[in-house]
Short mmCIF file of C-alpha atoms and ligand atoms in Angstrom, two decimals:
data_model
loop_
_atom_site.label_atom_id
_atom_site.label_comp_id
_atom_site.label_asym_id
_atom_site.label_seq_id
_atom_site.Cartn_x
_atom_site.Cartn_y
_atom_site.Cartn_z
CA MET G 1 26.78 -7.76 -29.92
CA SER G 2 28.33 -4.32 -30.30
CA ASP G 3 24.92 -2.54 -30.39
CA LEU G 4 24.25 -3.60 -26.80
CA LYS G 5 26.93 -1.38 -25.31
CA GLU G 6 24.74 1.72 -25.46
CA HIS G 7 22.01 -0.03 -23.48
CA ASP G 8 23.74 -0.05 -20.15
CA ALA G 9 20.41 -0.83 -18.34
CA ILE G 10 21.38 -4.51 -18.26
CA CYS G 11 23.48 -5.24 -15.23
CA HIS G 12 27.21 -5.64 -16.05
CA ARG G 13 27.29 -9.25 -14.98
CA HIS G 14 24.50 -10.10 -17.37
CA TYR G 15 25.92 -8.01 -20.09
CA GLU G 16 29.06 -10.09 -19.88
CA GLU G 17 27.13 -13.33 -19.83
CA PHE G 18 24.95 -12.29 -22.77
CA SER G 19 28.00 -11.08 -24.60
CA LEU G 20 29.47 -14.61 -24.47
CA CYS G 21 26.70 -16.35 -26.37
CA ASP G 22 24.42 -15.55 -29.24
CA LYS G 23 21.50 -17.26 -27.48
CA GLY G 24 21.87 -14.64 -24.73
CA SER G 25 21.81 -11.74 -27.12
CA THR G 26 18.45 -12.78 -28.72
CA ASN G 27 17.15 -13.07 -25.15
CA ILE G 28 18.02 -9.45 -24.46
CA LYS G 29 16.11 -8.26 -27.49
CA LYS G 30 12.88 -9.63 -26.05
CA HIS G 31 13.21 -7.01 -23.28
CA LEU G 32 12.60 -3.28 -23.33
CA ILE G 33 15.91 -1.74 -22.68
CA VAL G 34 16.29 1.88 -21.74
CA PRO G 35 19.46 3.86 -21.51
CA GLU G 36 21.02 4.04 -18.00
CA ASN G 37 20.62 7.81 -17.69
CA VAL G 38 16.84 7.81 -17.89
CA LEU G 39 16.44 5.07 -15.32
CA PRO G 40 15.21 6.36 -11.92
CA ASN G 41 17.41 5.24 -9.05
CA HIS G 42 14.92 2.86 -7.50
CA ILE G 43 14.56 1.04 -10.82
CA LYS G 44 18.35 0.77 -10.96
CA ASN G 45 18.33 -0.72 -7.49
CA ILE G 46 15.61 -3.23 -8.41
CA ARG G 47 17.43 -4.06 -11.61
CA ASN G 48 20.71 -4.58 -9.78
CA ASN G 49 19.05 -6.74 -7.10
CA VAL G 50 16.83 -8.71 -9.47
CA CYS G 51 19.65 -9.33 -11.92
CA ARG G 52 21.79 -10.65 -9.18
CA GLU G 53 19.09 -13.11 -7.96
CA ILE G 54 17.54 -14.32 -11.21
CA PRO G 55 19.74 -15.35 -14.09
CA ASN G 56 18.83 -14.14 -17.63
CA THR G 57 16.44 -11.51 -16.36
CA THR G 58 16.43 -7.82 -16.98
CA VAL G 59 14.00 -5.40 -15.38
CA LEU G 60 11.23 -3.83 -17.48
CA PRO G 61 10.34 -6.86 -19.62
CA SER G 62 8.43 -5.66 -22.65
CA LYS G 63 6.42 -8.89 -22.73
CA LEU G 64 5.53 -11.50 -20.31
CA PRO G 65 7.41 -14.76 -20.91
CA ASP G 66 5.54 -16.66 -23.59
CA ASN G 67 4.38 -19.46 -21.29
CA GLU G 68 3.01 -16.89 -18.85
CA ALA G 69 1.10 -14.90 -21.47
CA ALA G 70 -0.43 -18.06 -22.88
CA LYS G 71 -1.72 -19.27 -19.55
CA PRO G 72 -5.49 -18.64 -19.43
CA HIS G 73 -6.89 -16.79 -16.51
CA PRO G 74 -8.56 -19.35 -14.16
CA SER G 75 -11.87 -17.48 -13.76
CA SER G 76 -13.20 -16.77 -17.23
CA SER G 77 -12.14 -16.31 -20.82
CA THR G 78 -13.40 -12.77 -21.09
CA LEU G 79 -11.40 -11.83 -18.06
CA SER G 80 -8.30 -13.40 -19.53
CA GLU G 81 -8.73 -11.35 -22.66
CA SER G 82 -8.96 -8.17 -20.81
CA TYR G 83 -5.82 -9.09 -18.86
CA ASP G 84 -4.02 -9.72 -22.10
CA ASN G 85 -5.17 -6.41 -23.45
CA ASP G 86 -3.88 -4.69 -20.37
CA PHE G 87 -0.49 -6.14 -20.88
CA ASP G 88 -0.53 -5.22 -24.56
CA GLU G 89 -1.22 -1.59 -23.65
CA MET G 90 1.52 -1.67 -21.11
CA ASP G 91 3.78 -3.06 -23.77
CA VAL G 92 3.35 0.08 -25.78
CA ASP G 93 3.46 2.61 -22.95
CA ILE G 94 5.94 1.41 -20.44
CA THR G 95 8.88 3.53 -21.36
CA VAL G 96 10.30 5.54 -18.51
CA GLU G 97 9.66 8.87 -20.25
CA ASN G 98 5.97 8.12 -20.66
CA VAL G 99 5.58 7.16 -17.05
CA ILE G 100 7.16 10.39 -15.92
CA GLU G 101 5.17 12.60 -18.34
CA GLU G 102 1.87 11.25 -16.98
CA GLU G 103 2.37 13.21 -13.81
CA LYS G 104 1.78 16.95 -14.08
CA GLU G 105 2.85 19.57 -11.49
CA GLU G 106 -0.06 20.43 -9.32
CA GLU G 107 0.01 23.54 -7.16
CA GLN G 108 -0.80 23.01 -3.42
CA ASN G 109 -2.36 25.61 -1.26
CA SER G 110 -0.91 23.98 1.83
CA ILE G 111 1.86 21.41 2.33
CA PRO G 112 0.57 17.82 2.33
CA ASN G 113 0.60 15.93 5.60
CA PHE G 114 3.23 13.43 4.51
CA LEU G 115 5.54 13.24 1.52
CA ILE G 116 7.95 10.88 0.00
CA ALA G 117 11.40 12.38 -0.24
CA GLU G 118 14.38 10.81 -1.92
CA GLY G 119 17.15 10.49 0.63
CA ILE G 120 19.75 12.12 -1.55
CA ASN G 121 17.50 15.17 -2.28
CA LEU G 122 16.78 15.60 1.37
CA MET G 123 20.48 15.50 2.30
CA ALA G 124 21.16 18.28 -0.15
CA LEU G 125 19.28 20.59 2.31
CA PHE G 126 21.81 19.73 5.01
CA GLN G 127 24.87 21.09 3.34
CA ARG G 128 24.39 24.18 5.49
CA CYS G 129 23.08 24.71 9.01
CA CYS G 130 19.35 25.36 8.89
CA ASP G 131 19.62 28.03 11.56
CA CYS G 132 22.71 30.06 10.64
CA GLY G 133 23.63 28.95 7.13
CA THR G 134 27.22 27.90 7.99
CA LEU G 135 28.56 25.11 5.72
CA ILE G 136 28.54 21.92 7.65
CA SER G 137 31.98 20.37 7.53
CA ALA G 138 31.67 17.75 10.28
CA LYS G 139 30.28 14.33 9.47
CA LYS G 140 26.47 14.11 9.66
CA ASN G 141 25.02 11.34 11.76
CA VAL G 142 21.98 9.77 9.99
CA SER G 143 19.67 7.26 11.64
CA THR G 144 16.14 5.99 11.31
CA CYS G 145 13.53 5.11 13.96
CA GLY G 146 10.86 3.11 12.20
CA THR G 147 9.79 5.46 9.33
CA ALA G 148 11.32 8.59 10.89
CA LEU G 149 14.68 10.02 9.80
CA ILE G 150 17.01 11.66 12.36
CA ILE G 151 19.90 13.78 11.24
CA LYS G 152 22.42 15.08 13.75
CA PHE G 153 25.38 17.35 13.02
CA TYR G 154 27.68 19.87 14.73
CA CYS G 155 27.45 23.46 13.52
CA SER G 156 30.66 25.41 13.85
CA GLY G 157 28.73 28.69 13.36
CA CYS G 158 26.18 28.05 16.14
CA LYS G 159 28.85 26.12 18.07
CA GLU G 160 26.34 23.48 19.08
CA TYR G 161 24.93 20.07 18.12
CA LYS G 162 21.80 20.18 16.01
CA LYS G 163 19.20 17.53 15.61
CA TRP G 164 16.56 17.40 12.84
CA THR G 165 13.75 14.88 12.69
CA SER G 166 11.51 14.17 9.62
CA GLN G 167 8.49 13.68 11.87
CA SER G 168 7.13 15.25 15.02
CA THR G 169 6.58 13.19 18.17
CA ILE G 170 3.12 12.58 19.67
CA GLY G 171 2.47 14.53 22.79
CA ASP G 172 5.16 14.04 25.42
CA SER G 173 6.03 10.55 24.15
CA LYS G 174 9.05 9.60 22.06
CA ARG G 175 6.74 8.07 19.38
CA TYR G 176 7.14 9.54 15.95
CA THR G 177 3.77 10.43 14.25
CA ASP G 178 4.08 8.21 11.26
CA ASN G 179 5.20 5.20 13.25
CA VAL G 180 1.64 5.27 14.69
CA LEU G 181 -0.28 6.62 11.73
CA ILE G 182 1.12 4.26 9.17
CA PRO G 183 0.08 1.07 11.14
CA SER G 184 -3.27 2.47 12.15
CA THR G 185 -4.01 3.69 8.56
CA ALA G 186 -2.85 0.31 7.25
CA VAL G 187 -5.23 -1.50 9.58
CA LEU G 188 -8.17 0.61 8.45
CA THR G 189 -7.53 0.50 4.68
CA PRO G 190 -6.71 -2.54 5.11
CA ILE G 191 -3.13 -3.41 4.25
CA SER G 192 -1.26 -6.22 6.02
CA HIS G 193 2.10 -5.69 7.63
CA SER G 194 3.66 -8.09 5.16
CA SER G 195 2.31 -6.22 2.17
CA LEU G 196 3.60 -2.94 3.66
CA LEU G 197 7.01 -4.49 4.22
CA GLN G 198 7.14 -5.97 0.71
CA PHE G 199 6.29 -2.56 -0.70
CA SER G 200 8.63 -0.55 1.40
CA GLU G 201 11.57 -2.92 1.14
CA THR G 202 11.25 -2.94 -2.61
CA LEU G 203 11.19 0.87 -2.65
CA GLY G 204 14.09 1.10 -0.17
CA MET G 205 11.92 2.89 2.40
CA PRO G 206 12.26 2.29 6.19
CA MET G 207 9.12 0.69 7.71
CA VAL G 208 7.89 0.02 11.24
CA LYS G 209 8.62 -3.46 12.58
CA TRP G 210 6.00 -6.04 13.39
CA THR G 211 6.12 -5.41 17.15
CA THR G 212 5.12 -1.78 16.61
CA PHE G 213 2.59 -2.65 13.96
CA SER G 214 0.81 -5.26 16.13
CA TYR G 215 0.81 -2.95 19.12
CA VAL G 216 -0.78 -0.08 17.18
CA GLN G 217 -3.14 -2.54 15.46
CA ARG G 218 -4.56 -3.73 18.82
CA ASN G 219 -5.13 -0.17 19.98
CA THR G 220 -6.68 0.85 16.69
CA PHE G 221 -9.20 -2.03 16.94
CA THR G 222 -10.06 -1.02 20.45
CA VAL G 223 -10.77 2.60 19.41
CA VAL G 224 -12.68 1.43 16.28
CA ALA G 225 -14.81 -1.02 18.39
CA GLN G 226 -15.64 1.74 20.89
CA GLU G 227 -16.60 4.28 18.21
CA TYR G 228 -18.68 1.56 16.34
CA GLY G 229 -20.50 0.74 19.57
CA LYS G 230 -21.21 4.36 20.29
CA MET G 231 -22.48 5.09 16.81
CA MET G 232 -24.68 2.00 16.81
CA GLU G 233 -26.30 2.93 20.10
CA ASP G 234 -27.02 6.41 18.71
CA ILE G 235 -28.58 5.12 15.54
CA LEU G 236 -30.60 2.32 17.10
CA GLY G 237 -31.85 4.74 19.84
CA ASP G 238 -32.97 7.08 17.20
CA VAL G 239 -34.76 4.37 15.19
CA LEU G 240 -36.47 3.11 18.35
CA LYS G 241 -37.65 6.62 19.22
CA ARG G 242 -39.13 7.13 15.73
CA GLN G 243 -40.80 3.77 15.87
CA GLN G 244 -42.39 4.69 19.24
CA GLU G 245 -43.72 7.83 17.51
CA GLY G 246 -45.48 5.53 15.03
CA GLU G 247 -43.02 5.34 12.14
CA GLU G 248 -42.54 2.04 10.39
CA VAL G 249 -39.10 0.67 9.87
CA PHE G 250 -38.01 -0.86 6.56
CA VAL G 251 -34.68 -2.46 6.15
CA SER G 252 -32.52 -3.72 3.35
CA ALA G 253 -29.76 -6.27 3.75
CA ASP G 254 -26.82 -7.56 1.66
CA ALA G 255 -23.65 -9.50 2.32
CA GLN G 256 -20.05 -9.05 1.25
CA PHE G 257 -17.75 -12.03 0.94
CA ASP G 258 -14.02 -12.60 0.98
CA SER G 259 -14.19 -14.26 -2.42
CA ARG G 260 -16.76 -14.61 -5.15
CA GLY G 261 -18.65 -17.71 -6.13
CA TYR G 262 -19.64 -20.54 -3.85
CA CYS G 263 -16.33 -20.85 -1.97
CA ALA G 264 -16.37 -17.86 0.30
CA LYS G 265 -14.79 -18.45 3.75
CA GLN G 266 -16.09 -15.36 5.46
CA GLY G 267 -18.98 -13.04 4.88
CA TRP G 268 -20.19 -9.77 6.40
CA GLU G 269 -24.03 -9.20 6.48
CA THR G 270 -25.12 -5.61 6.67
CA ILE G 271 -28.66 -4.54 7.55
CA MET G 272 -29.47 -0.90 6.82
CA CYS G 273 -32.49 1.33 7.14
CA SER G 274 -34.03 1.68 3.73
CA ARG G 275 -35.24 5.20 4.39
CA THR G 276 -32.19 6.78 6.09
CA LYS G 277 -29.57 4.52 4.56
CA ARG G 278 -28.04 4.17 7.94
CA VAL G 279 -26.39 0.89 8.84
CA LEU G 280 -28.33 -0.72 11.74
CA THR G 281 -26.18 -3.77 12.36
CA GLY G 282 -23.58 -6.10 10.88
CA HIS G 283 -22.67 -9.69 11.42
CA LEU G 284 -19.49 -11.56 10.58
CA LEU G 285 -19.92 -15.16 9.54
CA GLU G 286 -17.64 -17.95 8.70
CA ASN G 287 -18.74 -20.89 6.40
CA THR G 288 -18.03 -23.35 9.22
CA GLU G 289 -21.03 -21.85 10.98
CA THR G 290 -23.29 -22.90 8.09
CA ASN G 291 -21.77 -26.40 7.69
CA GLY G 292 -19.47 -25.20 5.01
CA ASN G 293 -22.27 -23.88 2.85
CA SER G 294 -21.14 -20.44 1.70
CA SER G 295 -24.34 -19.24 0.20
CA ALA G 296 -26.23 -20.04 3.43
CA MET G 297 -24.06 -17.46 5.20
CA GLU G 298 -26.17 -14.59 3.84
CA VAL G 299 -29.48 -15.97 5.11
CA GLU G 300 -27.92 -16.86 8.44
CA GLY G 301 -26.46 -13.36 8.78
CA LEU G 302 -29.90 -11.84 8.03
CA ARG G 303 -31.50 -14.08 10.64
CA ARG G 304 -29.01 -13.06 13.29
CA GLY G 305 -29.33 -9.36 12.38
CA LEU G 306 -33.14 -9.40 12.52
CA LEU G 307 -32.99 -11.30 15.83
CA GLU G 308 -30.69 -8.68 17.27
CA LEU G 309 -32.83 -5.80 16.14
CA GLY G 310 -35.88 -7.63 17.57
CA ASP G 311 -34.01 -8.05 20.90
CA ARG G 312 -33.48 -4.32 20.95
CA GLY G 313 -37.18 -3.71 20.49
CA ILE G 314 -37.07 -2.73 16.83
CA GLY G 315 -39.92 -4.30 14.84
CA VAL G 316 -39.18 -4.62 11.20
ZN1 ZN R 401 24.34 26.96 12.62
#
């Protein structure tokens, strides 16, 4: 057991537990253990939290538990082989040092729109007043508003209260830029609020609440629908004009589904102009509209799309 002392990456509670029985110590050897000083803080946090919740678990397992690895992937055997290979590669490479070395410094001509700053690194900038350079001795007031960070302090040099915010506000409103941009970007990418929360909470990063997210989401959809409508009018108007000038219209169509195979619940049928590659129309279908028959959705979508184009006077 003595060789474990240098591997402080195991939480202390588990170290004690493992120290008490030989069974525990063999368990530890199944995991990749890295020295405490090379562990990034967020991994330490995860480690501390995970170890508290799940007994006999350390972070950075070097192998999946045997029963997990043996489980075949439900879809196909080739897929399951490639999954296994992925994990084997990870097995070799997942040391903290390799992960860090992968990223090289890249010079930027301008500062990126948004960045991820570690709280403690950011606070180092606030040892002195950003205006006059006086050491700040008074306690700094730190708060967050959604994803924005607000730091307030009293400067004895300037003899006044200072307020610094990590984001600008939009127009005359009190809304911070990212509290709107993160939900609207998430809606378009698309990432659900629960995924965002899961990600940000694991990382220890403040995130906008559901009320803000759903508010921005509604407004984003309104804007997207308006823009989509405008664009479609422009394109169809142009196609119609060309057709009146004697040009024939050829279209191609294809559908995307929420899942592969014959069990798709929803599908989106796109009809595009073969010559210009411009999308002419799109239809969302649910398999309930085709009596539960998923593969019939594509045909039904095409029928609706052609009908719509016909209604607008476009002969295909
Ligand atoms: Zn000052």
